[in-house]
Coordinates of C-alpha atoms in Angstrom, one line a residue:
M1 CA -7.6 -29.3 -6.9
Q2 CA -8.5 -28.7 -3.3
P3 CA -8.6 -31.6 -0.9
R4 CA -12.0 -33.2 -0.2
D5 CA -13.5 -34.2 3.1
D6 CA -15.1 -37.6 3.9
G7 CA -18.3 -36.6 2.2
G8 CA -16.6 -35.8 -1.1
A9 CA -17.2 -32.1 -0.9
E10 CA -14.3 -29.7 -1.5
K11 CA -12.6 -28.7 1.8
R12 CA -12.0 -25.0 2.2
A13 CA -9.3 -23.5 4.4
H14 CA -9.6 -21.3 7.5
V15 CA -7.6 -18.2 6.5
A16 CA -6.4 -16.0 9.3
F17 CA -5.3 -12.5 8.2
V18 CA -2.8 -10.9 10.5
V19 CA -2.6 -7.1 10.2
T20 CA -1.5 -4.6 12.8
E21 CA -4.2 -2.0 12.4
D22 CA -7.9 -2.5 11.6
W23 CA -8.1 0.8 9.6
F24 CA -5.3 -0.5 7.2
F25 CA -7.2 -3.7 6.6
A26 CA -10.5 -1.8 6.1
S27 CA -8.9 0.7 3.6
H28 CA -7.1 -1.9 1.5
F29 CA -8.2 -5.6 2.0
L30 CA -12.0 -5.8 2.4
P31 CA -12.4 -7.1 -1.2
M32 CA -9.8 -9.8 -0.5
A33 CA -11.7 -11.0 2.6
R34 CA -15.0 -10.7 0.8
A35 CA -13.8 -12.9 -2.1
A36 CA -12.3 -15.5 0.3
V37 CA -15.6 -15.8 2.1
A38 CA -17.5 -16.0 -1.2
A39 CA -15.2 -18.8 -2.2
G40 CA -16.3 -20.8 0.9
H41 CA -13.3 -20.2 3.1
T42 CA -13.6 -19.4 6.8
V43 CA -11.9 -16.0 7.3
S44 CA -10.7 -14.4 10.5
V45 CA -9.0 -11.0 10.8
V46 CA -6.6 -10.7 13.7
T47 CA -5.8 -7.0 14.3
R48 CA -5.7 -4.1 16.7
V49 CA -9.4 -3.2 16.9
R50 CA -10.3 0.5 17.0
A51 CA -13.1 1.9 14.8
H52 CA -13.4 -0.6 11.9
R53 CA -14.7 -3.8 13.5
D54 CA -18.1 -3.6 11.9
V55 CA -17.0 -2.8 8.4
I56 CA -14.6 -5.8 8.5
A57 CA -17.2 -8.1 10.0
A58 CA -19.6 -7.1 7.2
T59 CA -17.5 -9.1 4.7
G60 CA -18.4 -12.2 6.6
A61 CA -15.0 -12.4 8.4
R62 CA -14.6 -12.9 12.1
V63 CA -12.7 -10.0 13.8
V64 CA -10.3 -11.0 16.6
A65 CA -8.6 -8.3 18.7
L66 CA -4.8 -8.3 19.2
E67 CA -3.1 -5.4 20.9
A68 CA 0.3 -4.8 19.2
E69 CA 1.7 -1.3 18.4
R70 CA 2.8 -1.3 14.8
S71 CA 5.4 1.4 15.4
S72 CA 7.3 -0.6 18.0
L73 CA 10.3 -2.6 16.9
N74 CA 11.1 -3.7 20.4
P75 CA 12.0 -7.4 20.2
M76 CA 10.4 -8.1 23.6
A77 CA 7.1 -6.4 22.6
A78 CA 7.1 -8.2 19.3
G79 CA 7.8 -11.5 21.1
Y80 CA 5.0 -11.0 23.5
A81 CA 2.6 -10.2 20.6
A82 CA 3.7 -13.3 18.8
G83 CA 3.0 -15.4 21.8
Q84 CA -0.5 -13.9 22.1
L85 CA -1.1 -14.4 18.5
A86 CA 0.1 -18.0 18.5
A87 CA -2.5 -18.8 21.1
I88 CA -5.2 -17.1 19.0
L89 CA -4.2 -19.0 15.9
K90 CA -4.3 -22.3 17.7
A91 CA -7.8 -21.5 19.1
L92 CA -9.0 -20.6 15.7
R93 CA -7.5 -23.7 14.2
A94 CA -6.3 -21.7 11.2
D95 CA -5.1 -23.5 8.2
I96 CA -3.4 -20.6 6.4
V97 CA -1.9 -17.5 8.1
H98 CA -2.0 -14.5 5.7
C99 CA 0.4 -11.9 7.1
V100 CA 0.0 -8.4 5.9
A101 CA 2.8 -5.8 5.8
L102 CA 6.3 -6.1 7.4
R103 CA 5.4 -6.1 11.0
G104 CA 2.5 -8.5 10.3
I105 CA 5.0 -10.8 8.7
L106 CA 7.5 -10.7 11.5
V107 CA 4.9 -11.2 14.3
G108 CA 2.5 -13.4 12.3
G109 CA 5.3 -15.5 11.0
A110 CA 6.7 -16.1 14.4
A111 CA 3.3 -16.9 15.8
A112 CA 2.6 -19.3 13.0
M113 CA 5.9 -21.0 13.8
L114 CA 4.9 -21.3 17.5
A115 CA 1.5 -22.6 16.6
G116 CA 2.9 -25.1 14.1
I117 CA 1.1 -23.8 11.1
P118 CA 3.3 -24.2 8.0
S119 CA 1.0 -22.7 5.3
R120 CA 1.8 -19.0 5.3
V121 CA 1.2 -16.1 3.0
Y122 CA 3.6 -13.2 3.5
A123 CA 2.2 -10.1 1.8
L124 CA 4.9 -7.4 1.7
T125 CA 3.2 -4.1 1.2
G126 CA 6.4 -2.1 1.2
L127 CA 9.4 -1.6 3.5
G128 CA 8.6 1.8 4.8
L129 CA 11.6 3.8 6.3
I130 CA 13.8 0.7 6.1
G131 CA 13.2 0.5 2.4
A132 CA 13.7 4.2 1.8
R133 CA 17.0 4.5 3.7
Q134 CA 20.1 4.2 1.5
D135 CA 22.7 4.5 4.2
R136 CA 24.6 1.7 6.0
A137 CA 22.0 1.3 8.7
G138 CA 19.3 0.8 6.0
R139 CA 21.3 -1.8 4.2
L140 CA 22.0 -3.7 7.4
A141 CA 18.4 -3.6 8.4
R142 CA 17.3 -5.0 5.0
T143 CA 19.9 -7.7 5.2
G144 CA 18.7 -8.7 8.6
L145 CA 15.1 -8.8 7.5
R146 CA 16.0 -11.0 4.5
L147 CA 17.8 -13.4 6.7
L148 CA 14.9 -13.6 9.2
I149 CA 12.0 -13.9 6.7
R150 CA 13.9 -16.3 4.4
G151 CA 15.3 -18.1 7.4
P152 CA 13.5 -19.2 10.5
L153 CA 10.1 -17.7 9.4
E154 CA 10.1 -19.6 6.1
T155 CA 8.7 -23.0 5.4
A156 CA 8.3 -25.1 2.3
R157 CA 4.6 -24.0 2.3
T158 CA 5.3 -20.3 2.5
R159 CA 4.1 -18.2 -0.4
Y160 CA 5.0 -14.5 -1.1
L161 CA 2.8 -11.7 -2.3
F162 CA 4.6 -8.6 -3.6
E163 CA 3.4 -5.3 -5.0
N164 CA 6.5 -4.6 -7.1
P165 CA 9.4 -6.6 -8.4
D166 CA 12.1 -4.6 -6.5
D167 CA 10.9 -6.0 -3.2
V168 CA 11.1 -9.5 -4.6
R169 CA 14.7 -9.1 -5.3
L170 CA 15.4 -7.4 -2.0
L171 CA 14.3 -10.6 -0.2
G172 CA 16.6 -12.6 -2.5
L173 CA 13.7 -14.2 -4.4
D174 CA 13.2 -14.8 -8.1
P175 CA 10.2 -12.9 -9.5
E176 CA 9.5 -15.9 -11.8
S177 CA 9.5 -18.3 -8.8
P178 CA 6.2 -20.3 -8.4
R179 CA 6.4 -19.3 -4.7
V180 CA 6.1 -15.6 -5.7
A181 CA 3.1 -13.6 -7.0
I182 CA 3.4 -10.0 -7.9
I183 CA 0.0 -8.4 -7.7
G184 CA -1.4 -4.9 -8.4
G185 CA -1.3 -3.8 -4.8
A186 CA -4.6 -4.4 -3.1
G187 CA -6.3 -3.8 -6.4
I188 CA -9.1 -1.2 -7.2
D189 CA -12.5 -1.4 -8.7
P190 CA -12.4 0.8 -11.8
E191 CA -16.2 1.0 -11.9
A192 CA -16.2 2.7 -8.5
W193 CA -13.8 5.4 -9.7
V194 CA -15.5 7.1 -12.7
P195 CA -13.4 9.7 -14.5
S196 CA -14.9 13.2 -14.5
P197 CA -14.2 16.0 -17.0
L198 CA -11.1 17.9 -16.3
P199 CA -11.7 21.3 -14.8
P200 CA -10.9 24.5 -16.7
Q201 CA -7.2 25.5 -16.8
P202 CA -5.3 27.6 -15.7
P203 CA -4.6 27.2 -12.9
L204 CA -3.1 23.7 -13.1
R205 CA -4.7 22.0 -10.1
I206 CA -2.6 19.3 -8.4
A207 CA -4.0 17.0 -5.7
L208 CA -1.8 15.1 -3.2
T209 CA -3.9 12.5 -1.3
A210 CA -1.9 10.6 1.3
R211 CA -1.1 10.4 5.0
M212 CA 0.9 13.5 5.8
L213 CA 4.3 11.8 6.3
W214 CA 7.8 13.1 5.5
S215 CA 8.4 9.7 3.7
K216 CA 5.6 10.6 1.2
G217 CA 7.6 13.6 0.0
I218 CA 5.0 16.2 1.0
D219 CA 7.6 18.8 1.6
T220 CA 9.1 18.1 -1.8
A221 CA 5.8 18.7 -3.5
V222 CA 5.4 22.0 -1.6
A223 CA 8.9 23.1 -2.5
A224 CA 8.4 22.2 -6.2
A225 CA 5.1 24.1 -6.3
R226 CA 6.8 27.2 -5.0
L227 CA 9.6 26.9 -7.6
A228 CA 7.1 26.4 -10.4
Q229 CA 5.2 29.5 -9.2
N230 CA 8.4 31.5 -9.2
D231 CA 8.7 30.5 -12.9
G232 CA 5.3 32.1 -13.6
V233 CA 3.2 29.0 -13.5
D234 CA -0.4 29.4 -12.3
L235 CA -1.0 26.4 -10.1
D236 CA -2.8 25.2 -7.0
L237 CA -1.5 22.3 -4.8
A238 CA -4.1 20.7 -2.6
L239 CA -2.9 18.5 0.2
H240 CA -5.6 16.0 1.5
G241 CA -4.7 13.8 4.4
A242 CA -4.0 13.6 8.1
P243 CA -0.8 13.1 10.0
D244 CA -0.6 9.6 11.5
P245 CA 0.0 10.2 15.2
S246 CA 1.4 6.7 15.8
N247 CA 4.0 7.1 12.9
R248 CA 7.3 8.6 13.7
R249 CA 7.4 10.2 10.2
A250 CA 4.3 12.3 10.7
I251 CA 4.5 15.9 9.7
P252 CA 3.4 18.3 12.5
E253 CA 0.1 20.0 12.0
A254 CA 1.8 23.4 12.6
T255 CA 4.1 22.7 9.7
L256 CA 1.1 21.8 7.4
R257 CA -0.7 25.0 8.4
D258 CA 2.4 27.0 7.8
W259 CA 2.6 25.6 4.2
S260 CA -1.0 26.6 3.5
R261 CA -0.6 29.9 1.7
D262 CA 0.0 31.2 -1.8
G263 CA -1.6 28.4 -3.8
V264 CA -0.8 25.6 -1.4
T265 CA -3.6 24.4 0.8
W266 CA -3.7 21.7 3.4
H267 CA -7.3 20.5 3.6
G268 CA -6.9 17.9 6.4
P269 CA -8.3 14.4 6.2
T270 CA -11.0 13.7 3.6
D271 CA -13.6 10.9 3.1
D272 CA -14.1 12.1 -0.5
V273 CA -10.9 11.3 -2.4
A274 CA -12.9 10.9 -5.6
G275 CA -14.1 14.5 -5.2
A276 CA -10.6 15.8 -4.5
L277 CA -9.3 14.1 -7.7
A278 CA -12.3 15.3 -9.7
R279 CA -11.3 18.9 -8.8
A280 CA -7.7 18.3 -10.0
H281 CA -6.0 17.9 -13.3
V282 CA -3.0 16.0 -11.9
A283 CA -2.3 13.7 -8.9
C284 CA 1.1 13.9 -7.2
L285 CA 2.9 11.5 -4.9
P286 CA 6.7 12.3 -4.7
S287 CA 7.5 9.4 -2.4
R288 CA 11.0 8.9 -0.9
G289 CA 10.6 5.1 -1.2
G290 CA 9.5 2.2 1.0
E291 CA 6.2 1.9 -0.9
G292 CA 4.6 -1.3 -2.0
L293 CA 2.2 0.1 -4.6
P294 CA 0.5 3.2 -3.2
R295 CA -3.3 3.1 -3.2
A296 CA -3.3 6.8 -3.8
L297 CA -1.8 6.2 -7.2
L298 CA -4.3 3.5 -8.0
E299 CA -7.2 5.8 -7.1
A300 CA -5.7 8.6 -9.2
A301 CA -5.1 6.4 -12.2
A302 CA -8.6 4.8 -12.0
S303 CA -10.0 8.4 -11.9
G304 CA -8.3 9.2 -15.2
R305 CA -5.8 11.6 -13.8
A306 CA -2.2 12.2 -15.0
I307 CA 0.3 11.4 -12.3
L308 CA 3.5 13.1 -11.0
T309 CA 5.6 10.6 -9.0
T310 CA 9.1 9.5 -8.2
D311 CA 11.4 6.8 -9.5
V312 CA 11.1 4.5 -6.5
P313 CA 9.8 0.9 -6.1
G314 CA 6.0 0.7 -6.3
C315 CA 5.5 4.2 -7.8
R316 CA 7.4 3.3 -11.0
T317 CA 5.6 -0.1 -11.1
L318 CA 2.3 1.6 -12.0
V319 CA 3.5 4.9 -13.7
R320 CA 5.6 4.8 -16.8
D321 CA 7.4 8.0 -17.5
G322 CA 5.8 9.9 -20.4
I323 CA 2.8 7.5 -20.6
E324 CA 0.7 7.6 -17.5
G325 CA 2.5 10.6 -16.1
L326 CA 6.0 12.0 -15.3
V327 CA 8.5 10.2 -13.1
V328 CA 11.2 12.2 -11.5
P329 CA 14.0 11.4 -9.0
P330 CA 13.0 11.4 -5.3
D331 CA 14.0 14.3 -3.1
D332 CA 14.4 16.6 -6.2
P333 CA 12.1 19.6 -6.0
K334 CA 13.7 21.2 -9.1
A335 CA 12.9 18.1 -11.2
L336 CA 9.4 17.9 -9.8
A337 CA 8.9 21.6 -10.5
A338 CA 10.0 21.2 -14.1
A339 CA 7.5 18.4 -14.5
M340 CA 4.8 20.7 -13.1
V341 CA 5.8 23.4 -15.6
R342 CA 5.7 20.9 -18.5
L343 CA 2.1 19.8 -17.6
A344 CA 0.9 23.3 -17.0
A345 CA 2.0 24.2 -20.5
D346 CA 0.3 21.2 -22.2
P347 CA -3.3 20.5 -21.3
A348 CA -3.6 18.0 -24.1
L349 CA -0.7 15.9 -22.6
V350 CA -2.4 16.0 -19.2
A351 CA -5.6 14.6 -20.8
R352 CA -3.7 11.9 -22.7
M353 CA -1.8 10.7 -19.7
G354 CA -5.0 10.6 -17.6
A355 CA -6.7 8.3 -20.2
A356 CA -3.6 6.1 -20.3
A357 CA -3.5 5.9 -16.5
R358 CA -7.2 4.7 -16.5
A359 CA -6.3 2.1 -19.2
R360 CA -3.3 0.9 -17.2
V361 CA -5.4 0.1 -14.2
R362 CA -8.0 -1.8 -16.3
E363 CA -5.6 -3.7 -18.5
G364 CA -2.4 -4.1 -16.4
G365 CA -3.6 -6.4 -13.6
F366 CA -4.4 -3.6 -11.1
T367 CA -8.1 -4.3 -10.6
E368 CA -9.6 -5.9 -7.5
A369 CA -10.8 -8.8 -9.6
A370 CA -7.3 -9.6 -10.9
V371 CA -5.8 -9.4 -7.4
T372 CA -8.4 -11.4 -5.6
D373 CA -8.3 -14.1 -8.3
R374 CA -4.6 -14.5 -7.9
V375 CA -4.9 -14.7 -4.1
L376 CA -7.7 -17.3 -4.2
R377 CA -5.6 -19.4 -6.6
L378 CA -2.8 -19.3 -4.0
Y379 CA -5.2 -20.3 -1.2
A380 CA -6.3 -23.3 -3.3
E381 CA -2.7 -24.3 -3.8
L382 CA -2.0 -24.2 -0.1
A383 CA -5.3 -25.8 0.9

């Protein structure tokens, strides 16, 4: 039960979301903000404001600008941002600080500590390059993050949102802990993604919708498509997405243009992901790791498309090998090519997997309704 004010009415919390980029909040978390406002909470979104202020404000949330480059890991820059943010949180009189993604947790957690706000939600949406690296530097970085997040940035009133169980264990937490909630990413509205009939085959049409980053395994998909074509498979690989100029892992446009030949086409950014998926039989995301739960896979599954992906955290949380799609090792073009060959030879299997993917979203806790319900229950607990 939530606390009551002097008039006997239920007291709602002022929730301050901390997220580095406004586009990221707009693409993933609008339903969460909208649900919190509808539940009576005051909601502020503190972020670097560029082109998405209006769409965030339309949820009923207040948008507060904070300049902080998400790609910078400079401790001095992060410390300066945390100081700015602490002043903002104090002025807002926030009750709960909801920090989104790794940098949001580091900067937002430090700011909440400086502002004296113990009620915190740390929503880890993946570890990016730090999670993907399996070398000594990657292991040391993950250890350092665990010691920091579970050390000075943690309070007795800190709660954790994860998108896959692997990241829970990486931070040294128990997936069954009452302080931990594993949710279906940002969730998706299955009614907004209506499956369309599969196009005629051949060719096998494969869509890859993602930011054009090396970490997404775009090059693996291109190499696999070439190998499958060399085996006589008639297929088209359509790449939809833009390089992220502020991300060090962005693939140069010249490389993407060079790949666009012989059945592989880079279409650039798109505002019509549903249309791109409707023109495809299969969705592909051969990630190298560091994912939370990729929205591209949720969109493909909700659209009733079979999925080709890799055995990394997040991707394997949604897609079960042989059921919703095929799961192959990361960085393995030959294995991915073999999966493409298998699907090209069995249209009935493609259709069955697409139907199973749609059912997985609706019944497996991956809907917006399921995710927002869990988050609102967490706010009620902290309030």
